JSON list of C-alpha atoms in Angstrom, two decimals:
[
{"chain": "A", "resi": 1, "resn": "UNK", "atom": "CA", "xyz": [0.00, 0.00, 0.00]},
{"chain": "A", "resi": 2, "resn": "UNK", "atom": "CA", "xyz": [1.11, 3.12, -0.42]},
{"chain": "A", "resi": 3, "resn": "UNK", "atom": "CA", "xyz": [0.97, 4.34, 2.75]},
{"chain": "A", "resi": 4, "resn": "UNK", "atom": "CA", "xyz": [3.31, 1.99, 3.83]},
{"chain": "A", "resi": 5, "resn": "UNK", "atom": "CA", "xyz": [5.81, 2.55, 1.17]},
{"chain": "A", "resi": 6, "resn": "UNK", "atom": "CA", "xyz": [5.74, 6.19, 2.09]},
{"chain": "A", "resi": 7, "resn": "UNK", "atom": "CA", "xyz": [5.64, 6.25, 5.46]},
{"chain": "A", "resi": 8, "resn": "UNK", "atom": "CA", "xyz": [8.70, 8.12, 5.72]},
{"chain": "A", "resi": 9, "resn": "UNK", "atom": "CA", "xyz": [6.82, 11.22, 3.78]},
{"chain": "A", "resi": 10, "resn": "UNK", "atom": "CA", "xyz": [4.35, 12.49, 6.56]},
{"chain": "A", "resi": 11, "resn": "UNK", "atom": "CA", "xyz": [5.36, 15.89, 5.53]},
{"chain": "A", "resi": 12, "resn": "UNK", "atom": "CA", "xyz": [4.79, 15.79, 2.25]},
{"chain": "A", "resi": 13, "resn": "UNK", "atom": "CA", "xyz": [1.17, 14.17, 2.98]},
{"chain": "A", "resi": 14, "resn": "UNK", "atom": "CA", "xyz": [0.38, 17.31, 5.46]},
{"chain": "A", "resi": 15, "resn": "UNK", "atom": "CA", "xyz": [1.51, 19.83, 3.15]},
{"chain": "A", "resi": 16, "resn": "UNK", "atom": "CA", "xyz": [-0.33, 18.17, 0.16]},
{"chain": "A", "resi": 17, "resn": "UNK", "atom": "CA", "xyz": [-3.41, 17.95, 2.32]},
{"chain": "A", "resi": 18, "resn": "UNK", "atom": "CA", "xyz": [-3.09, 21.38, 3.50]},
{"chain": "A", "resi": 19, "resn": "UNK", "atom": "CA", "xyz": [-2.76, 23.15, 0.25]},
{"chain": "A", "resi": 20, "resn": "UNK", "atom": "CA", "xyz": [-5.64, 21.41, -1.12]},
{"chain": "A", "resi": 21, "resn": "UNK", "atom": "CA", "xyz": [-7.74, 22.44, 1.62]},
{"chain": "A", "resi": 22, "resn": "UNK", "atom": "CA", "xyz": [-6.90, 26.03, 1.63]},
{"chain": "A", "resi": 23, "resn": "UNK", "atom": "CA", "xyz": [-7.66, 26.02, -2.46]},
{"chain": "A", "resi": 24, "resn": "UNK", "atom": "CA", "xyz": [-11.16, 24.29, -1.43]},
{"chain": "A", "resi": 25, "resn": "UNK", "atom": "CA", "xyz": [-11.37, 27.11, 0.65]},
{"chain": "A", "resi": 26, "resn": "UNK", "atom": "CA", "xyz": [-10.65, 29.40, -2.15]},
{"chain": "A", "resi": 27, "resn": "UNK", "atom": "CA", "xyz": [-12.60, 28.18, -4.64]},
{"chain": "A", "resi": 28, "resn": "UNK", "atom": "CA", "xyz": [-14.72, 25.05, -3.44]},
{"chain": "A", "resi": 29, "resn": "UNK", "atom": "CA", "xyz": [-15.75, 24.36, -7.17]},
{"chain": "A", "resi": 30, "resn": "UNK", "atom": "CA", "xyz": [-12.41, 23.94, -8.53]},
{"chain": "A", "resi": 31, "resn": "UNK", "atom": "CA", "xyz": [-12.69, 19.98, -7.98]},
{"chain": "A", "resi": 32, "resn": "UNK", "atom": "CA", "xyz": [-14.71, 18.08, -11.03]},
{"chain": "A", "resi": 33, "resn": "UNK", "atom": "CA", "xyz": [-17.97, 16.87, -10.07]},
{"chain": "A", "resi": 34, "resn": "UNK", "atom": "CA", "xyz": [-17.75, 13.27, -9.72]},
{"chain": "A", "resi": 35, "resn": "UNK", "atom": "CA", "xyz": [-21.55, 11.32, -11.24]},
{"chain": "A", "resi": 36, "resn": "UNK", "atom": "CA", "xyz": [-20.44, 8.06, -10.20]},
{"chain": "A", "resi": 37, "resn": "UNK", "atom": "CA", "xyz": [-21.77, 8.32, -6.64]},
{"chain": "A", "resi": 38, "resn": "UNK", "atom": "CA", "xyz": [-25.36, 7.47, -4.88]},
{"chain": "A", "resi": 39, "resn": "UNK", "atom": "CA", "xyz": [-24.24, 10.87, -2.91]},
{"chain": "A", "resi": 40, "resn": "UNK", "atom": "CA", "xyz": [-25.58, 13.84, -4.75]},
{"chain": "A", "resi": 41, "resn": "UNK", "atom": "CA", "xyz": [-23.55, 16.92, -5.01]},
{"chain": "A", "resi": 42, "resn": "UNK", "atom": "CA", "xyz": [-19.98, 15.10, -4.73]},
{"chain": "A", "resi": 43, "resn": "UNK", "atom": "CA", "xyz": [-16.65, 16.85, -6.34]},
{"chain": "A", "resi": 44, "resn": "UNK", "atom": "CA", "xyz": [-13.28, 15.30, -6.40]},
{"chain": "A", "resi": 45, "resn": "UNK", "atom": "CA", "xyz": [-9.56, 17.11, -6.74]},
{"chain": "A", "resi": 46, "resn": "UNK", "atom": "CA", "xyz": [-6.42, 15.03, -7.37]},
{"chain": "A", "resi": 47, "resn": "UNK", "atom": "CA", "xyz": [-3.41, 15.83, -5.68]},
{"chain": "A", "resi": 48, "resn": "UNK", "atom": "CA", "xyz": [-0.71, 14.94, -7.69]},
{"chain": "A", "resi": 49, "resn": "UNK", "atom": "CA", "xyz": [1.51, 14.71, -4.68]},
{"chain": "A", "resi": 50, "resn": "UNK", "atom": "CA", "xyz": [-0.12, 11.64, -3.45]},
{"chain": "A", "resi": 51, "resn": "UNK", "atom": "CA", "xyz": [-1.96, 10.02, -5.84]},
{"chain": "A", "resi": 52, "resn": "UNK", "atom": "CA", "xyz": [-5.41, 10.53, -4.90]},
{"chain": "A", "resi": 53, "resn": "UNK", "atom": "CA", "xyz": [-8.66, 12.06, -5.00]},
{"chain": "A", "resi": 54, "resn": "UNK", "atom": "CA", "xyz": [-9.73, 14.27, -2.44]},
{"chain": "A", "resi": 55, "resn": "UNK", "atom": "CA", "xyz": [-13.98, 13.22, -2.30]},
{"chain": "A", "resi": 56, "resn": "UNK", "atom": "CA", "xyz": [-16.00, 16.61, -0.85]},
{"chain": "A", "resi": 57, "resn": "UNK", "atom": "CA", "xyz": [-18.95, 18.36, -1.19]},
{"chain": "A", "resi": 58, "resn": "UNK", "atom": "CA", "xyz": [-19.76, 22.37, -0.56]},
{"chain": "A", "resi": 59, "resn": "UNK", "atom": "CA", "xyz": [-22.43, 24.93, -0.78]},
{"chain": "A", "resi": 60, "resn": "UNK", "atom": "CA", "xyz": [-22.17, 28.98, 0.35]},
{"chain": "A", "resi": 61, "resn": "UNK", "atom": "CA", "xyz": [-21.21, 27.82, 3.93]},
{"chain": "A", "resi": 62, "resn": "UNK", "atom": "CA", "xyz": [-18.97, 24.87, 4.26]},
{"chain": "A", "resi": 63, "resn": "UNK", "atom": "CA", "xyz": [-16.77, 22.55, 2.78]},
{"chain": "A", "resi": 64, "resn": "UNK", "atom": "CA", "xyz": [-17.17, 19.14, 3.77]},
{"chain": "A", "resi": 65, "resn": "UNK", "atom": "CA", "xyz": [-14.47, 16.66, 2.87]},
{"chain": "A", "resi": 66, "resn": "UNK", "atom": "CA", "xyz": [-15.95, 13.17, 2.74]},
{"chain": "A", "resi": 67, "resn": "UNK", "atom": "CA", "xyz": [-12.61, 10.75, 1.64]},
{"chain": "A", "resi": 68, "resn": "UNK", "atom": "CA", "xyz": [-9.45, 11.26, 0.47]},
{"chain": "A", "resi": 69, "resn": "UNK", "atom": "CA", "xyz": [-8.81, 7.90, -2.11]},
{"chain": "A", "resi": 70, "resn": "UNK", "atom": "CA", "xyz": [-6.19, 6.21, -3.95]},
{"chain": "A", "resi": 71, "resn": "UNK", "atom": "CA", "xyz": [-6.46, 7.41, -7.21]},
{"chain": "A", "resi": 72, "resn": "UNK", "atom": "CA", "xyz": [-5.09, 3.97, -8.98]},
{"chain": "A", "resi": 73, "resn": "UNK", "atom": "CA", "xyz": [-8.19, 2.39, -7.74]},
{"chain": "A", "resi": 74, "resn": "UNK", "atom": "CA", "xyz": [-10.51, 1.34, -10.37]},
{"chain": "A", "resi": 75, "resn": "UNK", "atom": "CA", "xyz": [-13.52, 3.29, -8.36]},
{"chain": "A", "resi": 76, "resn": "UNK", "atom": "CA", "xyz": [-14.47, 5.94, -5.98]},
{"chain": "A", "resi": 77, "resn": "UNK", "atom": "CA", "xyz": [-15.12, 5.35, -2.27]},
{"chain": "A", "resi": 78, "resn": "UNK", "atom": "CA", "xyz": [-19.11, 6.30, -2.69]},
{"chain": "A", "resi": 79, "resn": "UNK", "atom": "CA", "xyz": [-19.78, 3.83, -5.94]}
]
């Protein structure tokens, strides 16, 4: 897995984490909206830095980040 590959890279999983959060914060729309879920309004952003898809939702008061997945996985967490 590759968390345990890359165990050794906590900071660069923080910092990845981090920066996508604050551009969520930004500009929650900037993530694709993502159809192939039973839960309705679901967007997901890769971050290249680790791989994966970053699973949220938003409207005008909140974010809401619901998974953050592998993206080498053949399908979402909410399928």
């Amino acid at each position: 897995a590759w968390w345990l590959d890359n165990r050794d890279h906590q900071a660069l999983f923080a910092t990845e984490l981090e920066r996508a959060i604050q551009m969520l914060a930004l500009v929650p729309g900037i993530g694709t909206p993502y159809q192939d879920s039973v839960t309705a309004g679901l967007h997901r952003l890769f971050l290249r830095g680790l791989n994966c898809h970053l699973y949220y939702r938003f409207d005008k008061h909140e974010v809401i980040v619901r998974a953050l997945w592998g993206a080498s996985r053949e399908r979402g967490p909410f399928s």
